[in-house]
mmCIF file of C-alpha atoms in Angstrom:
data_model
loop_
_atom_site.group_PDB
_atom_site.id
_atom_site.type_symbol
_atom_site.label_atom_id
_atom_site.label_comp_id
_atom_site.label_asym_id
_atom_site.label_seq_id
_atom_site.Cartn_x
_atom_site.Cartn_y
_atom_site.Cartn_z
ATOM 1 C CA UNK P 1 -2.577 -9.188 -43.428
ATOM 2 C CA UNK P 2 1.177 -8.690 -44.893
ATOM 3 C CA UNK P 3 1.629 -6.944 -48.127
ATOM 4 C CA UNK P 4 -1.694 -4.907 -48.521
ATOM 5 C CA UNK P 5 0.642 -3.015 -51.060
ATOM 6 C CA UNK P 6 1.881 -5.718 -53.360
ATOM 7 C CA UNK P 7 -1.639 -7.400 -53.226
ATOM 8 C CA UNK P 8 -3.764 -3.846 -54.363
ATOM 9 C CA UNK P 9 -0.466 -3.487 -56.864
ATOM 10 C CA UNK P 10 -0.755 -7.037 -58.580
ATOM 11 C CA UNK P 11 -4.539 -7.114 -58.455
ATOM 12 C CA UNK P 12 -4.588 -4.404 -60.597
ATOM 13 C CA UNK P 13 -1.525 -5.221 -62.528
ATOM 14 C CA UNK P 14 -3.044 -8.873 -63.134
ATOM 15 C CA UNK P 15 -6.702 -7.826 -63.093
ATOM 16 C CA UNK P 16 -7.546 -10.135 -60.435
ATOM 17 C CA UNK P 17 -9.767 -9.671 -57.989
ATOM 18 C CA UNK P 18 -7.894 -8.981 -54.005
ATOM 19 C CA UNK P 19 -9.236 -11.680 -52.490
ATOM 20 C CA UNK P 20 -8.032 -13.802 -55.388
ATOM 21 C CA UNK P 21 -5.068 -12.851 -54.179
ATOM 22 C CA UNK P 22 -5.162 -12.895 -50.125
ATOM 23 C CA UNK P 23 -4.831 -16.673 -49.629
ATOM 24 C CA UNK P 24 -1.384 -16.876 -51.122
ATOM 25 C CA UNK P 25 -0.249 -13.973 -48.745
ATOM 26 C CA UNK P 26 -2.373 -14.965 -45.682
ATOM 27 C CA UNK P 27 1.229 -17.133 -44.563
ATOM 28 C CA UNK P 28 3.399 -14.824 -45.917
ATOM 29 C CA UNK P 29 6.622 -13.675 -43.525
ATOM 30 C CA UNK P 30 7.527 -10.400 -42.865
ATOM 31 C CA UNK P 31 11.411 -9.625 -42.050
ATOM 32 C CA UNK P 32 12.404 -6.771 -40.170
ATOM 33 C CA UNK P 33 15.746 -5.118 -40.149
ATOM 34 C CA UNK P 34 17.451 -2.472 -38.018
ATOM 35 C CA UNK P 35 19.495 -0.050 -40.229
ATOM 36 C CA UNK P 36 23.189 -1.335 -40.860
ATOM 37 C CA UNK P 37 21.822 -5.549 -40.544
ATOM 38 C CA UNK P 38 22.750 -7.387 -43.265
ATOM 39 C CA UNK P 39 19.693 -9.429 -45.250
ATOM 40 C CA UNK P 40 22.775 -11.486 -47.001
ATOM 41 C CA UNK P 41 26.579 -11.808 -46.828
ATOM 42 C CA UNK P 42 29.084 -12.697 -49.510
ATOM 43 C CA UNK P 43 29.291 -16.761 -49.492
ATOM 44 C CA UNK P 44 25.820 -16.956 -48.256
ATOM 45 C CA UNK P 45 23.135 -18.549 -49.946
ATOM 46 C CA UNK P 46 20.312 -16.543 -50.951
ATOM 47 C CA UNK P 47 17.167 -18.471 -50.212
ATOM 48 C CA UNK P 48 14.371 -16.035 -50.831
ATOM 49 C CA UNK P 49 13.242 -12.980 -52.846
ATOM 50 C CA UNK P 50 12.419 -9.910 -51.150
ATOM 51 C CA UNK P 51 9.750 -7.066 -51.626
ATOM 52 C CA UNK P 52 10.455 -3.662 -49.777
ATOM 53 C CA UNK P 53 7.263 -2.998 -47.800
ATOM 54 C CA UNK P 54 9.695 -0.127 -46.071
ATOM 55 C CA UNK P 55 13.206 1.326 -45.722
ATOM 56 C CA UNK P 56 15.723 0.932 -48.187
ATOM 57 C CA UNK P 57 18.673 -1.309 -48.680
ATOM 58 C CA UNK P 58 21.742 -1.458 -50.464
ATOM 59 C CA UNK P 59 23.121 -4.155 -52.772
ATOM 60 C CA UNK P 60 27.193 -4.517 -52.700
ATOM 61 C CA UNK P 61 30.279 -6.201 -53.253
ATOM 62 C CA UNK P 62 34.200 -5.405 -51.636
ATOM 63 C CA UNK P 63 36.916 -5.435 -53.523
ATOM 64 C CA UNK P 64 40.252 -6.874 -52.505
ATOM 65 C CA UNK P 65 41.554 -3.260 -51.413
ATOM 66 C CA UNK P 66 38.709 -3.392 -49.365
ATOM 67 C CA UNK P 67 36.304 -0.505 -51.549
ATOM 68 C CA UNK P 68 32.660 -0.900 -51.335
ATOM 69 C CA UNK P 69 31.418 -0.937 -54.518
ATOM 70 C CA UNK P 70 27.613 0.032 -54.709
ATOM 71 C CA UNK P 71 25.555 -1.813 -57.358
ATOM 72 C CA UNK P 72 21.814 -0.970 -56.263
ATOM 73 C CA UNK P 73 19.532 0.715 -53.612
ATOM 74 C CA UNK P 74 16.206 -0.789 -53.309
ATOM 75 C CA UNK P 75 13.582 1.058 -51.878
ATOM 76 C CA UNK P 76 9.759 0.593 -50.835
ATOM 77 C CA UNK P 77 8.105 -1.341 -54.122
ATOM 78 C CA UNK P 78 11.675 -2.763 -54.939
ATOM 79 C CA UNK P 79 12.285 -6.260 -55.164
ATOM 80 C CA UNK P 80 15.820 -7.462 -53.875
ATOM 81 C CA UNK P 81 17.999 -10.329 -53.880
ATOM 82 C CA UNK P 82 20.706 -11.887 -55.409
ATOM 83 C CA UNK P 83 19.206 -13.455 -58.340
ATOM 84 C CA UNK P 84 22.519 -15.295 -59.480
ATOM 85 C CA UNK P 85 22.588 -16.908 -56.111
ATOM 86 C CA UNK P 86 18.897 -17.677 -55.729
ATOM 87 C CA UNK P 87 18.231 -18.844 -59.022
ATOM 88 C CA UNK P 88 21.744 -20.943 -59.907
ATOM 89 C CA UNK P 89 22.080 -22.168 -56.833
ATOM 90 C CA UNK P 90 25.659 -20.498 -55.827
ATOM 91 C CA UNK P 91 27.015 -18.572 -52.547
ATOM 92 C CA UNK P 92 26.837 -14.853 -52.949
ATOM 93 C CA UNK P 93 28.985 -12.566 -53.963
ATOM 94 C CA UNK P 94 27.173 -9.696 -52.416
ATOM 95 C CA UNK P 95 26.347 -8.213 -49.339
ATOM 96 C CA UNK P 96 22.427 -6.782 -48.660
ATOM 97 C CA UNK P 97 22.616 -4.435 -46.418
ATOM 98 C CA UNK P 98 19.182 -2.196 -44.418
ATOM 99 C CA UNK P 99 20.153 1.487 -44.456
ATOM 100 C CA UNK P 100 16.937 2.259 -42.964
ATOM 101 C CA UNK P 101 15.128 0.261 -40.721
ATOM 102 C CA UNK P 102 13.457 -1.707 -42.809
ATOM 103 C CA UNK P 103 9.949 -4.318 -43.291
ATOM 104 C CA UNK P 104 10.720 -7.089 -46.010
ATOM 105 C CA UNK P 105 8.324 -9.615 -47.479
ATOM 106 C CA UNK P 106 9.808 -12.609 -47.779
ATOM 107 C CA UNK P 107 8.929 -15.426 -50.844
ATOM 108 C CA UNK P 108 10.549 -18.352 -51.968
ATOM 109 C CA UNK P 109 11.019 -19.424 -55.598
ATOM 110 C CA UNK P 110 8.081 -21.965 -55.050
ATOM 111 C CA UNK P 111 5.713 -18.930 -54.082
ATOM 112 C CA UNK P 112 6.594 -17.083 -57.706
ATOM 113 C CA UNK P 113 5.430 -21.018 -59.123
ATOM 114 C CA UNK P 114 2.440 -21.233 -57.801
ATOM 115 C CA UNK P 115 1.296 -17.754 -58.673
ATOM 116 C CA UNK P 116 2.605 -18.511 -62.100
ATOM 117 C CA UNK P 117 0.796 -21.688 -62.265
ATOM 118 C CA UNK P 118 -2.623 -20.315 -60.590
ATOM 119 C CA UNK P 119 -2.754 -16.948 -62.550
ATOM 120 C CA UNK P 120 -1.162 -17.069 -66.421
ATOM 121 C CA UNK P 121 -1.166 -13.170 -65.959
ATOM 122 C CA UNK P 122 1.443 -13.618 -63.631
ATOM 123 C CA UNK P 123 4.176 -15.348 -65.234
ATOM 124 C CA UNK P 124 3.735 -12.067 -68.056
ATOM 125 C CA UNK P 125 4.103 -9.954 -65.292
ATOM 126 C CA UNK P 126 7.550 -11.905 -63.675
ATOM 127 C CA UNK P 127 8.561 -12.176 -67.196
ATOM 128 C CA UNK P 128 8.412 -8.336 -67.187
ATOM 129 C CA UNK P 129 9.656 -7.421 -64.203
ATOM 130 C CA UNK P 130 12.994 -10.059 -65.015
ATOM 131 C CA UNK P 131 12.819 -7.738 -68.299
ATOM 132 C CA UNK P 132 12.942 -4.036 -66.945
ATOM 133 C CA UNK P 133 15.922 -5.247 -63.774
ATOM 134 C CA UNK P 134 17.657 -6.701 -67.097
ATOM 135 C CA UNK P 135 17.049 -2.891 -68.817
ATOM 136 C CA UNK P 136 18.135 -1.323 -65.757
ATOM 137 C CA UNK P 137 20.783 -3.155 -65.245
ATOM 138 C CA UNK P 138 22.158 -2.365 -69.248
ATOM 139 C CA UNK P 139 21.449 1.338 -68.478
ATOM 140 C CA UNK P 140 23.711 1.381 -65.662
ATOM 141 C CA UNK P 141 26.791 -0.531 -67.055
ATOM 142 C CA UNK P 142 26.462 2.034 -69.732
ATOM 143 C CA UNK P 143 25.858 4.874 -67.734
ATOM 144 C CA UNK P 144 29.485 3.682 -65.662
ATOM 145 C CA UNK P 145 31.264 3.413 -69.263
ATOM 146 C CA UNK P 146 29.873 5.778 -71.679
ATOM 147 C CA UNK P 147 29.592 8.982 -69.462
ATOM 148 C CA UNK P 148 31.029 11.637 -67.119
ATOM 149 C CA UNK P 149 30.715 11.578 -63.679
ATOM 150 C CA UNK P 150 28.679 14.713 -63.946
ATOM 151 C CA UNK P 151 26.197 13.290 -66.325
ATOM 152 C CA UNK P 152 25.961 9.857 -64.132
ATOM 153 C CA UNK P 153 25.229 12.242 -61.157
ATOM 154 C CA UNK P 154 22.720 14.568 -63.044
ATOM 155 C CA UNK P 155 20.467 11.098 -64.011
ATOM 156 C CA UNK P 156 20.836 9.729 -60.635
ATOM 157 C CA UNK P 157 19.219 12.756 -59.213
ATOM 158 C CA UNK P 158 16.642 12.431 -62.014
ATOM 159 C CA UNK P 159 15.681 8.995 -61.772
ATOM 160 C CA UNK P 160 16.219 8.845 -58.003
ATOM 161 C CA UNK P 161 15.382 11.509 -55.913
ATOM 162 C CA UNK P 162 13.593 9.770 -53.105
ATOM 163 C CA UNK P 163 17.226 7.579 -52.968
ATOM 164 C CA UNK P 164 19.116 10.528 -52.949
ATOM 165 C CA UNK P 165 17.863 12.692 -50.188
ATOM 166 C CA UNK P 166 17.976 9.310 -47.751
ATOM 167 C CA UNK P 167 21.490 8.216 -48.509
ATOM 168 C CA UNK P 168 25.128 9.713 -47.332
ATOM 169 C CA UNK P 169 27.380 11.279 -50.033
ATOM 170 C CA UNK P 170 29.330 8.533 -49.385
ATOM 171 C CA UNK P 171 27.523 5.939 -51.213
ATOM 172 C CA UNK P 172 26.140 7.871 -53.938
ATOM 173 C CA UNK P 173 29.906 8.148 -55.175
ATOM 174 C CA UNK P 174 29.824 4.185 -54.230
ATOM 175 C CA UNK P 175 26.979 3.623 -57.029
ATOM 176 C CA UNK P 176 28.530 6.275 -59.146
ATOM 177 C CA UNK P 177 31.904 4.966 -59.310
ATOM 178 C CA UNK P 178 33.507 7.717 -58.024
ATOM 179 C CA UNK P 179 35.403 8.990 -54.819
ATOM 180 C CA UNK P 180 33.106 10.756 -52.481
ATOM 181 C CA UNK P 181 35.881 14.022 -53.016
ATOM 182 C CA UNK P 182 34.953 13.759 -56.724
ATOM 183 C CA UNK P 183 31.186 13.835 -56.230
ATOM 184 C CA UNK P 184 31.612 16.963 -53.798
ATOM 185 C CA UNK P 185 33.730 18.768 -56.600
ATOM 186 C CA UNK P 186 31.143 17.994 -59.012
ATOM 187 C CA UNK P 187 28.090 18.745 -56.091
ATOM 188 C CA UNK P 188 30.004 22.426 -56.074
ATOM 189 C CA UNK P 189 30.185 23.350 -59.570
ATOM 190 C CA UNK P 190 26.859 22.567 -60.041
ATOM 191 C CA UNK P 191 26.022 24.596 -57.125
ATOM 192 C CA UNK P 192 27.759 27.569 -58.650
ATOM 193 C CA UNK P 193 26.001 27.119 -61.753
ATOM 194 C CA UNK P 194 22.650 27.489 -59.717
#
């Protein structure tokens, strides 16, 4: 059966029995991707939700000089999609990318319903997960305006660790806002610091 994970995860989350749970997974679809395939493209419609059952992936948008500009990694027990697109029914303006090889379960808006509908518990637990992407979201467009590079650097080794030690230099200064030459300078003084 897909999603062993999320099933033992929201069975104890929702205090539900498993095999409560199993018949809404039993059709579920798993996704694969090779690293560097795209999930989504900018102007595509996003038509599903995504939980990371492995690999990680990388949520992005170009800018007209051509810049990627990072806005979230999503990693095993992420969710991932482009909720502006799913939910308001409008093309994307992001690009998911795999930078792993990665196994995705796929769900439609419909699925979240019925679990809603079937289990009350759930619709507290969407409710919160809608509520900590909202808080992590506020973090980060603070973290981009109200701090140094250093500081943005020295929390995203804090809070992501696992991310760090699987992605190039390169994008790290992508989700940090800063040039991949800046994030080396600032790799080196630390370094010297010890």
């Amino acid at each position: 059966m897909n999603g062993l994970k999320l099933i033992q995860f929201l069975s104890e989350y929702l205090h539900i029995d498993e095999d409560e749970l199993c018949p809404f997974f039993e059709n579920s679809k798993i996704k694969r991707l090779k690293k560097e395939d795209y999930l989504l493209r900018k102007n595509e419609a996003c038509k599903h939700l995504f939980y990371v059952e492995k690999g990680l992936l990388k949520q992005y948008s170009i800018d007209a000089k051509g810049k990627e500009h990072i806005l979230l990694f999503a990693s095993e027990g992420w969710w991932i999609a482009d909720r502006e697109s799913l939910y308001f029914n409008q093309k994307s303006r992001y690009y998911i990318q795999a930078i792993e090889d990665c196994e995705l379960m796929v769900f439609d808006t419909n699925f979240i319903e019925t679990l809603s509908h079937t289990f009350p518990n759930f619709n507290q637990f969407n409710v919160n997960a809608l509520h900590k992407h909202i808080r992590h979201l506020q973090i980060r467009i603070d973290m981009l305006l109200s701090t140094s590079a250093k500081e943005r650097y020295l929390d995203f080794i804090e809070n992501y660790p696992n991310i760090m030690l699987r992605v190039p230099q390169n994008m790290i200064a992508s989700y940090l806002g800063i040039t991949p030459e800046s994030l080396s300078r600032i790799r080196n003084d630390l370094a010297k610091k010890g």
